[in-house]
Amino acid sequence: MLLCTRTAGPRHANLGPPLGAGLNPTLADTNVVQNALVTMGREHGFAVDWTEDVTQLATPARLFRYNAVVFYSTSRDALDDAAQTSLRQYIRGGGGFAGIHNAFGTEYNWPWYEGLLGGANFYDHGPGQRGTVVVQNRRDSSTAALPDRWDFTDEWYNLVPAPSRVRVLATVDESTLAEGATGKKPFCRAG
């Protein structure tokens, strides 16, 4: 079972209207991420709960009902002190975490969370553009069935510093970004 949350405040991306309070509030057709994750869960045999209500993350006992917590389109300081403590205890106790779309732009002033993401922070991104994704690690179940390379359109993020102590599953081939990683001509970055 997954618990999916996003920031109730200012939106980083237009992923549908704000949600009501509590757990599993009514979704609109334009709540694209929630609807996609619910559909994926139904097709693959797992349940999904969703919320923008930070009180739903306030106790480790509540979080331990889930196999993973997913942040998507979160931004800025999304968690209060109780939710931060709860998330830290949940992860330390073996709970899973996934960040989708702007997880690196969240909780800038919380060193533990930055460490969870490999010590990296969001720096900037260029315009949405087509690029080629390259699978780097096939030993993970999330990448095992993917093609070696595929094209995808996104706003490709630049992180500072590069994440460390993480297992990289896929990267973007920066030479395939016509406008470069920052919306300028392509550049080379030393690791």
Tab-separated table of C-alpha atoms in Angstrom:
chain	number	residue	atom	x	y	z
A	1	MET	CA	0.000	0.000	0.000
A	2	LEU	CA	1.266	3.498	-0.880
A	3	LEU	CA	0.559	6.844	0.720
A	4	CYS	CA	0.926	9.624	-1.847
A	5	THR	CA	1.166	13.229	-0.779
A	6	ARG	CA	1.809	16.572	-2.402
A	7	THR	CA	2.126	20.088	-1.095
A	8	ALA	CA	-1.141	21.826	-0.351
A	9	GLY	CA	0.430	25.270	-0.839
A	10	PRO	CA	1.827	26.860	-4.002
A	11	ARG	CA	2.034	24.442	-6.901
A	12	HIS	CA	5.232	23.679	-8.756
A	13	ALA	CA	3.298	22.077	-11.587
A	14	ASN	CA	-0.314	22.007	-12.690
A	15	LEU	CA	-1.298	18.523	-11.576
A	16	GLY	CA	-4.928	19.268	-10.860
A	17	PRO	CA	-6.868	21.293	-8.306
A	18	PRO	CA	-6.043	21.278	-4.587
A	19	LEU	CA	-7.468	18.333	-2.689
A	20	GLY	CA	-9.863	18.418	0.221
A	21	ALA	CA	-8.758	17.662	3.774
A	22	GLY	CA	-8.152	14.172	5.101
A	23	LEU	CA	-7.286	10.902	3.446
A	24	ASN	CA	-8.522	10.026	-0.067
A	25	PRO	CA	-10.520	13.176	-0.835
A	26	THR	CA	-12.530	13.282	-4.060
A	27	LEU	CA	-10.383	13.420	-7.188
A	28	ALA	CA	-11.053	15.380	-10.352
A	29	ASP	CA	-10.073	14.036	-13.763
A	30	THR	CA	-7.307	16.660	-13.757
A	31	ASN	CA	-5.659	15.166	-10.614
A	32	VAL	CA	-3.444	13.259	-13.034
A	33	VAL	CA	-0.842	11.793	-10.659
A	34	GLN	CA	-3.293	10.519	-8.058
A	35	ASN	CA	-5.498	8.963	-10.741
A	36	ALA	CA	-2.506	7.344	-12.473
A	37	LEU	CA	-1.162	5.856	-9.221
A	38	VAL	CA	-4.597	4.544	-8.216
A	39	THR	CA	-4.964	2.928	-11.662
A	40	MET	CA	-1.438	1.475	-11.462
A	41	GLY	CA	-2.217	0.052	-8.035
A	42	ARG	CA	-5.457	-1.502	-9.232
A	43	GLU	CA	-3.670	-3.081	-12.225
A	44	HIS	CA	-0.769	-4.424	-10.122
A	45	GLY	CA	-2.500	-5.454	-6.898
A	46	PHE	CA	-1.650	-2.705	-4.402
A	47	ALA	CA	-3.756	-0.036	-2.741
A	48	VAL	CA	-3.050	3.699	-2.865
A	49	ASP	CA	-4.167	6.403	-0.456
A	50	TRP	CA	-3.615	10.094	-1.258
A	51	THR	CA	-3.600	13.346	0.650
A	52	GLU	CA	-2.365	16.930	0.850
A	53	ASP	CA	-3.178	17.022	4.566
A	54	VAL	CA	0.114	17.035	6.523
A	55	THR	CA	-1.694	15.732	9.628
A	56	GLN	CA	-1.990	12.387	7.814
A	57	LEU	CA	1.797	12.060	8.191
A	58	ALA	CA	1.910	13.085	11.853
A	59	THR	CA	2.572	9.701	13.491
A	60	PRO	CA	4.898	6.829	12.613
A	61	ALA	CA	2.122	4.371	13.513
A	62	ARG	CA	-0.035	5.800	10.742
A	63	LEU	CA	2.836	5.676	8.225
A	64	PHE	CA	3.786	2.096	9.109
A	65	ARG	CA	0.481	0.960	7.553
A	66	TYR	CA	2.147	1.691	4.188
A	67	ASN	CA	4.945	0.036	2.227
A	68	ALA	CA	6.034	3.413	0.870
A	69	VAL	CA	5.362	7.118	1.097
A	70	VAL	CA	5.452	8.953	-2.242
A	71	PHE	CA	6.040	12.701	-2.506
A	72	TYR	CA	5.045	14.255	-5.823
A	73	SER	CA	5.061	17.874	-6.847
A	74	THR	CA	6.007	18.863	-3.325
A	75	SER	CA	7.761	22.175	-2.897
A	76	ARG	CA	9.330	24.285	-0.210
A	77	ASP	CA	8.855	23.318	3.445
A	78	ALA	CA	5.930	20.938	3.126
A	79	LEU	CA	6.123	19.193	6.526
A	80	ASP	CA	5.621	20.486	10.038
A	81	ASP	CA	7.776	19.219	12.947
A	82	ALA	CA	5.481	16.268	13.758
A	83	ALA	CA	5.424	15.071	10.142
A	84	GLN	CA	9.218	15.421	9.861
A	85	THR	CA	9.756	13.331	12.992
A	86	SER	CA	7.244	10.742	11.808
A	87	LEU	CA	8.781	10.441	8.331
A	88	ARG	CA	12.294	10.108	9.769
A	89	GLN	CA	11.161	7.329	12.169
A	90	TYR	CA	9.257	5.581	9.377
A	91	ILE	CA	12.264	5.539	7.020
A	92	ARG	CA	14.665	4.485	9.789
A	93	GLY	CA	12.221	1.663	10.604
A	94	GLY	CA	12.414	0.321	7.046
A	95	GLY	CA	9.604	2.234	5.309
A	96	GLY	CA	9.981	3.068	1.624
A	97	PHE	CA	10.141	6.501	0.028
A	98	ALA	CA	9.822	7.757	-3.543
A	99	GLY	CA	9.990	11.332	-4.757
A	100	ILE	CA	8.332	12.291	-8.047
A	101	HIS	CA	8.548	15.706	-9.706
A	102	ASN	CA	10.288	18.225	-7.501
A	103	ALA	CA	11.121	16.126	-4.439
A	104	PHE	CA	14.517	17.867	-4.635
A	105	GLY	CA	12.747	21.239	-4.341
A	106	THR	CA	11.298	20.333	-0.946
A	107	GLU	CA	12.520	20.742	2.641
A	108	TYR	CA	15.676	22.707	1.733
A	109	ASN	CA	16.503	23.444	5.354
A	110	TRP	CA	16.161	19.917	6.698
A	111	PRO	CA	19.562	18.153	6.501
A	112	TRP	CA	18.093	14.686	7.182
A	113	TYR	CA	15.764	14.944	4.172
A	114	GLU	CA	18.561	16.261	1.979
A	115	GLY	CA	20.588	13.209	3.050
A	116	LEU	CA	17.686	10.936	2.084
A	117	LEU	CA	18.017	12.352	-1.440
A	118	GLY	CA	21.773	11.852	-1.595
A	119	GLY	CA	22.711	15.297	-0.284
A	120	ALA	CA	21.529	17.059	-3.449
A	121	ASN	CA	19.254	20.063	-3.904
A	122	PHE	CA	17.300	21.372	-6.872
A	123	TYR	CA	19.304	24.081	-8.642
A	124	ASP	CA	17.346	24.822	-11.813
A	125	HIS	CA	15.913	23.328	-14.984
A	126	GLY	CA	15.527	24.327	-18.577
A	127	PRO	CA	12.307	24.328	-20.583
A	128	GLY	CA	10.420	21.125	-21.214
A	129	GLN	CA	12.248	19.340	-24.004
A	130	ARG	CA	12.803	15.919	-25.482
A	131	GLY	CA	15.795	13.927	-24.242
A	132	THR	CA	16.968	10.320	-24.169
A	133	VAL	CA	16.791	8.392	-20.902
A	134	VAL	CA	19.476	5.726	-20.435
A	135	VAL	CA	18.963	2.866	-17.968
A	136	GLN	CA	22.066	2.555	-15.770
A	137	ASN	CA	21.007	-0.290	-13.463
A	138	ARG	CA	18.871	-3.262	-14.493
A	139	ARG	CA	19.135	-5.099	-11.155
A	140	ASP	CA	16.256	-3.071	-9.712
A	141	SER	CA	12.715	-4.328	-10.343
A	142	SER	CA	11.657	-0.818	-11.427
A	143	THR	CA	14.085	-0.816	-14.371
A	144	ALA	CA	14.345	-4.505	-15.275
A	145	ALA	CA	11.695	-4.397	-18.012
A	146	LEU	CA	12.565	-0.976	-19.435
A	147	PRO	CA	14.314	-0.536	-22.778
A	148	ASP	CA	17.998	0.435	-22.641
A	149	ARG	CA	17.167	3.911	-23.998
A	150	TRP	CA	13.951	5.797	-24.695
A	151	ASP	CA	12.919	9.343	-25.505
A	152	PHE	CA	10.983	11.394	-22.999
A	153	THR	CA	9.948	15.033	-22.752
A	154	ASP	CA	10.485	16.743	-19.403
A	155	GLU	CA	12.039	19.755	-17.697
A	156	TRP	CA	15.381	18.135	-16.858
A	157	TYR	CA	16.631	19.081	-13.399
A	158	ASN	CA	20.097	20.229	-12.450
A	159	LEU	CA	21.061	19.173	-8.922
A	160	VAL	CA	23.806	20.680	-6.775
A	161	PRO	CA	25.828	18.876	-5.710
A	162	ALA	CA	25.328	15.657	-7.647
A	163	PRO	CA	23.653	13.030	-5.412
A	164	SER	CA	26.018	10.712	-3.565
A	165	ARG	CA	25.514	7.395	-1.775
A	166	VAL	CA	22.517	6.630	-3.985
A	167	ARG	CA	21.885	3.923	-6.539
A	168	VAL	CA	21.365	5.623	-9.902
A	169	LEU	CA	18.824	3.723	-11.968
A	170	ALA	CA	18.590	5.943	-15.054
A	171	THR	CA	20.096	9.169	-16.392
A	172	VAL	CA	19.435	11.569	-19.234
A	173	ASP	CA	21.939	11.690	-22.060
A	174	GLU	CA	22.585	15.443	-21.946
A	175	SER	CA	23.928	15.424	-25.503
A	176	THR	CA	20.338	14.680	-26.664
A	177	LEU	CA	18.938	17.866	-25.099
A	178	ALA	CA	18.742	20.317	-28.008
A	179	GLU	CA	18.502	23.293	-25.659
A	180	GLY	CA	20.915	21.914	-23.075
A	181	ALA	CA	20.167	21.015	-19.479
A	182	THR	CA	19.576	24.651	-18.461
A	183	GLY	CA	17.827	25.842	-21.599
A	184	LYS	CA	21.089	26.992	-23.142
A	185	LYS	CA	23.335	25.174	-25.551
A	186	PRO	CA	24.556	21.801	-24.223
A	187	PHE	CA	27.412	21.827	-21.736
A	188	CYS	CA	29.671	19.284	-20.117
A	189	ARG	CA	29.660	18.930	-16.365
A	190	ALA	CA	32.404	17.257	-14.350
A	191	GLY	CA	31.112	14.761	-11.810
